[in-house]
Structure formats: structure tokens, C-alpha cells
Amino acid sequence: MSAPILPGATVGVLGSGQLGRMFAIAARRMGYRVHTFSPDYDTPTGQVADVEVRASYDDLDAVRGFARRTDVVTFEFENVSYACTEAVAEVVPVRPHGSVLHTTQHRRREKTFLSSKGFPVAPFAVVECAAQLEDALETIGRPAVLKSAGFGYDGKGQVKITAESGLEEAFAKAGGQEAVLEAFIDFDREVSVVAARSLDGTFAHYGVVENEHANHILDVTTAPADVPPEVTAEAIRITRSILEELEVVGVLCVEFFLTRQGKLLVNELAPRPHNSGHFTFDASLTSQFEQQLRAVCGLPLGSTDLLRPAAMANLLGDMWSNGCPDWASLCALPDLKLHLYGKAEPRPGRKMGHLTAMAATAPEAARRVRHARALLSGAVLPSPAPLG
Ligand code: AMP
């Protein structure tokens, strides 16, 4: 077992978004230095890192140069090529290993991995051209969802195929490239588990949380989810096996559909801290970002105890359509935390920040966070119950 990488060392982050920013905040709090690498400048991560390197992920000399100034490298962004992580690995360890990224950044590889290892997934078929789509629909049935195999997130490159859909058009809309056709799941709920695995194989998880999406983008997470204990146990068992099969050293999130029959199906894996784990920053003893740091530095994992039930609501760029939201009024609300990611341009659908509310129960936290967000955008919702 290699020696732990201790405070004072430098951790490199491939990617420069909000996940890297919150990672950098956690790392700097513990006395580490953080360098970030991405093609952009003045990024959410770069604003709080010690060093911001701006270069293409395909510039492997720049990648190696970046790695030489670090002690270990992790990533916050999935669409980094395997060649890039391998270039880093020539110099310092990459955690999780690039092979985890390689599997999870491509839907065909991810689905094939999951089904070959016996993890429950929605029925699916690989579609390489529009002509194959018809055959695949014979097997999978309609409605179905066609998802581009590579570089998709937040519902991008996804098309629902119904009885009326034109197949050529659907294939083109999904990106006109290799895709995965999945049965449409009329789920009861969506849940996820964020978990970590350390260098010595220790496993820690943040329990099962419930996720509501709007326009395919995560909208509100409630922690803990109100699901039967056997669903919780099964979701955690599946998550643990996935981290072990992939030999993850770091944090990974498993997103599930919970069907109306109470069965869990794995929808997606994210080999990094996840939007559905943002509540841990305020509501857990160790945040998912500190946990990522501990894992990649070979330190013992921290306690994942939930201090209070919590709920997180995303703040998308759409909220700026009537001008800057009223942050001052928001700050008057008790039990509420504001996170903004330092992004200058509030485009519609762009994740600009999030709110976390804490309360005596999870549903109450969810009511509070929705109420706070509605206040910000000037809408009037009934007040939540008085503080109890
Ligand atoms: P994804 O990018 O695969 O996580 O999909 C984004 C969202 O689209 C999911 O969180 C679901 O709300 C919805 N979705 C994706 N796949 C399916 C499916 N097979 N059946 C029903 N809804 C889906």
C-alpha cells in the first residue's frame, strides 16, 4: 500500500466546473494545494484553486506538464479522454483510474459492463445506424428512449420514441451516431446513492436520496429518501458491488429508477461527486468532496453521518431572466445555505448554484428549499411550517 498523500501536497483536478470548485474548497480547508486543468479560464474551479492551467485535454504534453506539478490527479468532468488520463498516469496516480472513466463515459460500455456483471438495468439494445433502430424497437418495444452512446449528460442527446416517431429523425436527433435504445421506464421515483471507496477498499455511502428532475436536469434532491428499508439495503448493496467491480478509488454515484413494483434499475453511473450529493456539503459530517479528497489521497474515509435531514434545489440560469435574484432576502431565511459557482453568464439550463435547506424531517427540508427558491425568483408560495 502506498503512503498517504498528506496535507501540503498538491492535488490536480481535470475539469474546472462546480464539482472541482467544491472539491477545491474542501481540499484547501484541509491544507492541500489544488491545480486545475481545462480549456477555459476564470473557471468555477480556477477561481478557488492555487493554479489554473488552460489547455486542451488533447494536448498531452500540457497534460504531462500539469501532472508533473501535482502529487495525485483526480477529475471532476467525465468527458476527458482515456489518452489524457493515461498521460497523467505516466507521471502520477490518477484516481479513480482512467479505466473507470472509460467505462462510464460511454453508454454502451457502461450498460454492457452493468448487464454483464448482473446489475439490474432497463432492457436495452445498441444501435449503430438508423436502419438498426427498427429492429431494436421490435425487441425493446415502444415507448423507448434513444440515447447517444458518447458524451451525453443532463438528457442531452436523448429522444423519446413513441408510436408516432419517425426513426430517421429520431436517430438524427440523438446525435446521428452510435446510440443505446432503452425501454422507457414508467418509474415511481428516481433515487441515487453517492458512495466512496478508499485505497484499501473501505466503502462508505451517503444513504439513498430521492431526485426529482425537470427537463432532464436534476431539480431537487431530498435526503434521506422515503423508501422501504429493503430498497435502501438493496440500493446500497448494488452500489457497493459496482464500486468494487470497477475498483473505484474515489467517489461514485449510482442513479436508479425505482419501478412501481419496487424494483431498482441502474440508470447511470458518475465516477465523481454528484449533484445529488451536494447536500452533504452542509448536512453531512464529511462532504462528498472531502471524501473524494480523502480517497484519492489514500487517507481513511470520513464519517458520512447526516447531521440533519436536508434538501437541495438547483439554481439554473433561467432564474436570472428577470434580473439578478434577490440574494439578500434569501439570506434572511434560517436553515438555508446558498452556493454560487462563480459563473458569469447565466444561460438557461446552466447550473449557476444551489440551495441546501435543513429541517427536522426530509419533506420539511424539501418544502423549505422549494419555498426559498420560489422567493428568489419572485414567486409567492405558501410559507412552510414555523421552525420546529
Ligand atoms: P440520463 O441522462 O440517462 O440520466 O437521463 C436523464 C433523465 O431522463 C433521467 O433522470 C430520467 O428522468 C429520464 N430518463 C432517462 N432514461 C429513461 C428511461 N429509460 N425511462 C424513463 N425515463 C428516462
Coordinates of C-alpha atoms and ligand atoms in Angstrom, one line a residue:
M1 CA 0.0 0.0 0.0
S2 CA 1.4 3.4 -1.0
A3 CA 1.9 6.1 1.7
P4 CA -0.9 8.6 2.0
I5 CA -0.6 11.9 0.3
L6 CA -0.7 14.4 3.2
P7 CA -1.8 18.0 3.6
G8 CA 0.6 20.4 1.9
A9 CA 0.7 18.2 -1.2
T10 CA -0.9 19.2 -4.5
V11 CA -3.9 17.6 -5.9
G12 CA -4.6 18.1 -9.6
V13 CA -8.2 18.3 -11.0
L14 CA -9.0 17.6 -14.6
G15 CA -12.0 19.8 -15.3
S16 CA -12.9 23.1 -13.9
G17 CA -16.6 23.3 -13.1
Q18 CA -18.6 23.5 -9.9
L19 CA -17.7 20.0 -8.8
G20 CA -14.0 20.9 -8.9
R21 CA -14.7 24.2 -7.1
M22 CA -16.4 22.4 -4.2
F23 CA -13.6 19.8 -4.2
A24 CA -11.0 22.6 -4.1
I25 CA -12.8 24.3 -1.2
A26 CA -12.7 21.0 0.7
A27 CA -9.1 20.4 -0.2
R28 CA -7.9 23.9 0.7
R29 CA -9.6 23.7 4.0
M30 CA -7.5 20.7 4.8
G31 CA -4.3 22.4 3.7
Y32 CA -3.8 20.9 0.3
R33 CA -2.9 22.8 -2.8
V34 CA -5.1 22.5 -5.9
H35 CA -4.2 22.8 -9.6
T36 CA -7.0 22.7 -12.2
F37 CA -6.7 21.9 -15.9
S38 CA -9.3 22.7 -18.6
P39 CA -9.6 24.6 -21.9
D40 CA -11.2 27.5 -20.1
Y41 CA -10.1 30.5 -18.0
D42 CA -11.6 32.1 -14.8
T43 CA -13.5 28.9 -14.2
P44 CA -15.5 27.9 -11.1
T45 CA -12.6 25.7 -10.0
G46 CA -9.9 28.1 -11.2
Q47 CA -11.3 30.9 -9.1
V48 CA -10.5 28.9 -5.9
A49 CA -7.6 26.8 -7.0
D50 CA -3.9 27.8 -6.5
V51 CA -3.1 27.3 -10.2
E52 CA -5.4 27.3 -13.2
V53 CA -3.9 25.7 -16.3
R54 CA -5.6 26.4 -19.6
A55 CA -5.0 23.9 -22.3
S56 CA -6.8 21.4 -24.4
Y57 CA -7.4 17.9 -23.0
D58 CA -5.9 16.6 -26.2
D59 CA -2.6 18.5 -25.7
L60 CA -0.9 15.6 -23.9
D61 CA 2.4 17.5 -23.4
A62 CA 0.4 20.1 -21.5
V63 CA -1.3 17.3 -19.6
R64 CA 2.0 15.8 -18.6
G65 CA 3.4 19.2 -17.6
F66 CA 0.3 19.7 -15.4
A67 CA 0.7 16.3 -13.8
R68 CA 4.4 16.9 -13.0
R69 CA 3.5 19.7 -10.7
T70 CA 1.0 17.6 -8.7
D71 CA 1.2 14.6 -6.4
V72 CA -2.1 12.9 -7.5
V73 CA -4.7 13.8 -10.1
T74 CA -8.5 13.3 -10.0
F75 CA -11.3 14.5 -12.3
E76 CA -14.5 16.4 -11.9
F77 CA -15.5 16.1 -15.5
E78 CA -16.4 12.9 -17.3
N79 CA -15.6 13.7 -20.9
V80 CA -11.8 13.6 -20.5
S81 CA -10.3 11.1 -22.9
Y82 CA -8.6 7.9 -21.8
A83 CA -5.5 9.1 -23.6
C84 CA -5.5 12.2 -21.3
T85 CA -5.8 10.1 -18.1
E86 CA -3.1 7.7 -19.3
A87 CA -0.8 10.7 -20.0
V88 CA -1.3 11.7 -16.4
A89 CA -0.8 8.2 -15.2
E90 CA 2.7 8.2 -16.7
V91 CA 3.6 10.8 -14.1
V92 CA 1.4 10.5 -11.0
P93 CA -1.5 8.3 -9.9
V94 CA -5.0 9.1 -11.4
R95 CA -7.8 8.3 -9.0
P96 CA -10.2 6.8 -9.9
H97 CA -8.2 5.1 -12.6
G98 CA -8.8 6.2 -16.2
S99 CA -10.5 2.8 -16.9
V100 CA -13.4 3.8 -14.7
L101 CA -13.9 6.9 -16.7
H102 CA -13.5 4.9 -19.9
T103 CA -16.4 2.6 -18.9
T104 CA -18.7 5.2 -17.5
Q105 CA -18.3 8.0 -20.1
H106 CA -19.8 5.9 -22.8
R107 CA -23.3 4.5 -22.5
R108 CA -22.7 1.3 -24.5
R109 CA -19.7 0.4 -22.4
E110 CA -21.5 1.4 -19.2
K111 CA -24.6 -0.7 -20.0
T112 CA -22.6 -3.6 -21.2
F113 CA -20.5 -3.6 -18.1
L114 CA -23.6 -3.4 -15.8
S115 CA -25.6 -6.1 -17.6
S116 CA -22.6 -8.4 -18.0
K117 CA -22.0 -8.3 -14.2
G118 CA -25.7 -9.0 -13.5
F119 CA -26.6 -5.5 -12.2
P120 CA -30.3 -4.7 -13.0
V121 CA -30.7 -2.2 -15.9
A122 CA -33.6 -1.3 -18.2
P123 CA -33.8 -3.6 -21.3
F124 CA -31.5 -2.0 -24.0
A125 CA -30.1 -2.6 -27.4
V126 CA -27.1 -1.0 -29.2
V127 CA -28.0 0.9 -32.3
E128 CA -25.3 1.9 -34.8
C129 CA -27.3 3.4 -37.6
A130 CA -30.9 4.5 -38.3
A131 CA -31.6 1.2 -40.1
Q132 CA -30.9 -0.8 -36.9
L133 CA -33.3 1.2 -34.9
E134 CA -36.3 -0.5 -36.3
D135 CA -35.0 -4.0 -35.3
A136 CA -34.1 -2.7 -31.9
L137 CA -37.6 -1.3 -31.4
E138 CA -39.0 -4.7 -32.3
T139 CA -37.1 -6.2 -29.3
I140 CA -37.4 -3.3 -26.8
G141 CA -40.9 -2.1 -27.7
R142 CA -42.3 1.4 -27.6
P143 CA -42.2 3.9 -25.9
A144 CA -38.4 3.8 -25.7
V145 CA -35.6 6.3 -25.2
L146 CA -32.7 6.6 -27.7
K147 CA -29.5 7.9 -26.0
S148 CA -26.3 8.8 -27.8
A149 CA -23.6 6.5 -26.6
G150 CA -20.9 9.1 -26.0
F151 CA -20.7 12.5 -24.4
G152 CA -24.3 12.8 -23.1
Y153 CA -25.4 14.4 -19.8
D154 CA -28.5 16.0 -18.3
G155 CA -30.7 14.5 -21.0
K156 CA -28.6 15.8 -23.9
G157 CA -28.6 13.5 -27.0
Q158 CA -31.8 11.8 -25.8
V159 CA -35.0 11.2 -27.7
K160 CA -38.2 9.5 -26.5
I161 CA -39.6 7.3 -29.3
T162 CA -43.3 6.8 -29.3
A163 CA -45.7 5.1 -31.7
E164 CA -45.7 8.2 -33.9
S165 CA -41.9 8.9 -34.0
G166 CA -40.1 8.9 -37.3
L167 CA -37.0 6.8 -36.9
E168 CA -34.6 8.6 -39.2
E169 CA -35.4 11.8 -37.5
A170 CA -35.1 10.3 -34.0
F171 CA -31.7 8.9 -34.8
A172 CA -30.5 12.2 -36.1
K173 CA -31.9 14.0 -33.0
A174 CA -30.0 11.6 -30.7
G175 CA -26.8 12.8 -32.4
G176 CA -26.7 10.6 -35.6
Q177 CA -24.1 8.3 -34.1
E178 CA -23.8 5.1 -32.1
A179 CA -26.6 5.1 -29.5
V180 CA -28.3 2.9 -26.9
L181 CA -32.0 2.2 -27.2
E182 CA -33.6 1.7 -23.8
A183 CA -37.1 0.7 -22.7
F184 CA -39.0 3.6 -21.3
I185 CA -39.4 3.0 -17.6
D186 CA -42.6 4.3 -16.1
F187 CA -40.8 4.7 -12.8
D188 CA -42.3 5.5 -9.4
R189 CA -39.3 7.6 -8.4
E190 CA -35.7 8.3 -9.1
V191 CA -33.1 7.7 -6.4
S192 CA -29.4 7.7 -6.1
V193 CA -26.6 6.6 -3.8
V194 CA -23.3 8.6 -3.6
A195 CA -20.5 6.4 -2.2
A196 CA -16.8 6.3 -1.8
R197 CA -14.1 3.6 -1.8
S198 CA -10.7 4.2 -0.3
L199 CA -7.3 2.9 -1.5
D200 CA -7.6 0.0 1.0
G201 CA -11.1 -1.0 -0.3
T202 CA -13.1 0.6 2.6
F203 CA -16.6 1.5 1.5
A204 CA -18.7 4.4 2.7
H205 CA -22.1 5.7 1.5
Y206 CA -24.5 8.6 2.0
G207 CA -27.6 6.5 2.0
V208 CA -30.4 6.7 -0.6
V209 CA -31.7 10.1 -1.7
E210 CA -34.6 11.0 -3.9
N211 CA -34.2 13.0 -7.0
E212 CA -36.7 15.0 -9.0
H213 CA -35.8 16.2 -12.5
A214 CA -37.2 19.0 -14.6
N215 CA -36.4 19.0 -18.3
H216 CA -34.0 16.0 -17.7
I217 CA -31.9 18.2 -15.3
L218 CA -31.8 17.4 -11.6
D219 CA -34.1 19.8 -9.8
V220 CA -34.5 18.8 -6.2
T221 CA -32.8 16.1 -4.1
T222 CA -34.3 15.1 -0.7
A223 CA -32.1 13.3 1.8
P224 CA -32.9 10.7 3.1
A225 CA -35.3 9.2 0.5
D226 CA -38.6 7.9 1.9
V227 CA -38.2 4.3 0.6
P228 CA -38.7 1.0 2.4
P229 CA -35.6 -0.4 4.3
E230 CA -35.3 -3.3 1.9
V231 CA -35.0 -0.8 -1.1
T232 CA -32.3 1.1 0.9
A233 CA -30.4 -2.1 1.6
E234 CA -30.6 -3.3 -2.0
A235 CA -29.5 0.1 -3.4
I236 CA -26.5 0.2 -1.2
R237 CA -25.6 -3.4 -1.9
I238 CA -25.7 -2.7 -5.7
T239 CA -23.7 0.5 -5.2
R240 CA -21.0 -1.3 -3.2
S241 CA -20.7 -4.1 -5.7
I242 CA -20.3 -1.6 -8.6
L243 CA -17.6 0.3 -6.8
E244 CA -15.8 -3.0 -6.1
E245 CA -16.2 -4.3 -9.6
L246 CA -14.8 -1.1 -11.1
E247 CA -12.1 -0.9 -8.3
V248 CA -13.0 2.7 -7.8
V249 CA -10.7 4.8 -5.6
G250 CA -12.7 7.9 -5.1
V251 CA -16.4 8.8 -5.2
L252 CA -19.0 7.4 -7.5
C253 CA -22.8 8.0 -7.8
V254 CA -25.3 5.4 -8.9
E255 CA -28.6 6.8 -10.2
F256 CA -31.5 4.4 -10.1
F257 CA -35.1 4.2 -11.3
L258 CA -37.4 2.7 -8.6
T259 CA -40.2 1.0 -10.5
R260 CA -43.8 0.9 -9.4
Q261 CA -43.2 -2.8 -8.4
G262 CA -40.4 -1.7 -6.0
K263 CA -37.6 -2.9 -8.3
L264 CA -34.4 -0.9 -8.6
L265 CA -32.8 -0.4 -12.1
V266 CA -29.5 1.2 -12.5
N267 CA -29.8 4.2 -14.9
E268 CA -26.4 5.8 -14.8
L269 CA -23.0 5.9 -13.1
A270 CA -21.0 9.1 -12.4
P271 CA -17.4 8.4 -11.2
R272 CA -17.1 11.6 -9.2
P273 CA -19.1 13.7 -6.7
H274 CA -22.6 14.2 -8.0
N275 CA -25.2 16.9 -8.0
S276 CA -27.4 14.6 -5.9
G277 CA -24.7 14.7 -3.2
H278 CA -24.4 18.4 -2.9
F279 CA -26.4 18.4 0.3
T280 CA -23.5 16.6 2.0
F281 CA -21.5 19.9 1.9
D282 CA -23.7 21.4 4.6
A283 CA -25.7 18.4 6.1
S284 CA -23.1 15.6 6.5
L285 CA -20.2 15.3 8.8
T286 CA -17.9 14.7 5.8
S287 CA -18.9 16.1 2.4
Q288 CA -18.7 14.1 -0.8
F289 CA -15.9 16.5 -1.8
E290 CA -13.8 15.9 1.3
Q291 CA -14.5 12.2 0.8
Q292 CA -13.1 12.3 -2.7
L293 CA -10.1 14.1 -1.4
R294 CA -9.5 11.5 1.4
A295 CA -10.0 8.6 -1.1
V296 CA -7.7 10.0 -3.8
C297 CA -5.0 10.9 -1.2
G298 CA -5.1 7.4 0.4
L299 CA -6.5 8.7 3.7
P300 CA -9.1 7.0 5.8
L301 CA -12.7 7.9 4.7
G302 CA -14.6 10.3 7.0
S303 CA -18.0 9.7 8.7
T304 CA -20.9 10.1 6.3
D305 CA -23.4 10.7 9.2
L306 CA -26.2 13.0 8.1
L307 CA -26.4 15.8 10.7
R308 CA -30.0 16.8 9.8
P309 CA -32.5 15.8 7.1
A310 CA -31.8 18.0 4.1
A311 CA -32.9 19.0 0.6
M312 CA -31.0 20.6 -2.3
A313 CA -32.5 22.7 -5.1
N314 CA -30.5 23.7 -8.2
L315 CA -30.4 27.3 -9.3
L316 CA -30.4 27.4 -13.1
G317 CA -29.5 30.3 -15.3
D318 CA -33.2 30.7 -16.2
M319 CA -33.7 32.3 -12.7
W320 CA -31.8 35.4 -14.0
S321 CA -34.3 36.1 -16.7
N322 CA -35.9 38.9 -14.7
G323 CA -32.6 40.3 -13.4
C324 CA -30.3 39.2 -10.5
P325 CA -32.1 37.1 -7.9
D326 CA -32.7 38.6 -4.5
W327 CA -29.8 37.1 -2.5
A328 CA -30.2 39.4 0.5
S329 CA -33.8 38.3 1.1
L330 CA -32.7 34.7 0.7
C331 CA -30.0 35.1 3.4
A332 CA -32.7 36.1 5.9
L333 CA -34.1 32.6 5.8
P334 CA -33.0 30.3 8.6
D335 CA -31.5 26.8 8.0
L336 CA -30.7 27.6 4.4
K337 CA -27.3 27.7 2.6
L338 CA -26.6 29.4 -0.6
H339 CA -23.9 28.1 -3.0
L340 CA -23.0 30.1 -6.2
Y341 CA -20.4 28.8 -8.6
G342 CA -18.9 32.0 -9.8
K343 CA -20.2 31.6 -13.4
A344 CA -20.5 35.0 -15.1
E345 CA -23.1 34.1 -17.8
P346 CA -26.5 32.8 -16.6
R347 CA -27.6 30.9 -19.6
P348 CA -30.9 29.0 -19.5
G349 CA -30.4 25.4 -18.2
R350 CA -26.9 26.3 -16.9
K351 CA -26.2 25.2 -13.3
M352 CA -25.3 28.5 -11.6
G353 CA -25.6 27.4 -7.9
H354 CA -27.7 25.5 -5.5
L355 CA -29.6 25.9 -2.2
T356 CA -29.5 23.5 0.7
A357 CA -32.2 23.5 3.4
M358 CA -32.1 21.6 6.6
A359 CA -35.1 20.7 8.8
A360 CA -36.4 18.2 11.3
T361 CA -37.7 16.0 8.5
A362 CA -36.8 15.5 4.9
P363 CA -40.2 16.5 3.5
E364 CA -40.0 19.7 5.5
A365 CA -36.5 20.4 4.2
A366 CA -37.8 19.9 0.7
R367 CA -40.7 22.3 1.3
R368 CA -38.2 24.9 2.7
V369 CA -35.8 24.7 -0.2
R370 CA -38.6 25.0 -2.8
H371 CA -40.1 27.9 -0.9
A372 CA -36.7 29.7 -0.8
R373 CA -36.1 29.2 -4.5
A374 CA -39.5 30.4 -5.4
L375 CA -38.9 33.6 -3.2
L376 CA -35.7 34.2 -5.1
S377 CA -37.5 34.2 -8.4
G378 CA -40.2 36.5 -7.1
A379 CA -43.0 33.8 -7.0
V380 CA -45.2 33.5 -3.9
L381 CA -45.6 30.1 -2.4
P382 CA -47.4 29.3 0.9
S383 CA -44.9 29.7 3.8
P384 CA -43.5 26.4 5.2
A385 CA -44.4 25.4 8.8
P386 CA -42.9 27.6 11.5
L387 CA -39.5 26.4 12.7
G388 CA -39.8 23.4 14.9
Ligands
AMP1 P1 -29.9 10.3 -18.1 O1 -29.1 11.4 -18.8 O2 -29.8 8.9 -18.7 O3 -29.7 10.3 -16.6 O4 -31.4 10.7 -18.2 C1 -31.9 12.0 -17.7 C2 -33.3 11.8 -17.2 O5 -34.2 11.3 -18.3 C3 -33.4 10.6 -16.1 O6 -33.1 11.1 -14.9 C4 -34.9 10.3 -16.3 O7 -35.7 11.3 -15.6 C5 -35.2 10.4 -17.8 N1 -34.9 9.1 -18.4 C6 -33.8 8.6 -18.9 N2 -33.9 7.3 -19.3 C7 -35.2 7.0 -19.1 C8 -35.9 5.7 -19.3 N3 -35.3 4.7 -19.9 N4 -37.2 5.7 -19.0 C9 -37.8 6.8 -18.4 N5 -37.2 8.0 -18.2 C10 -35.9 8.1 -18.5

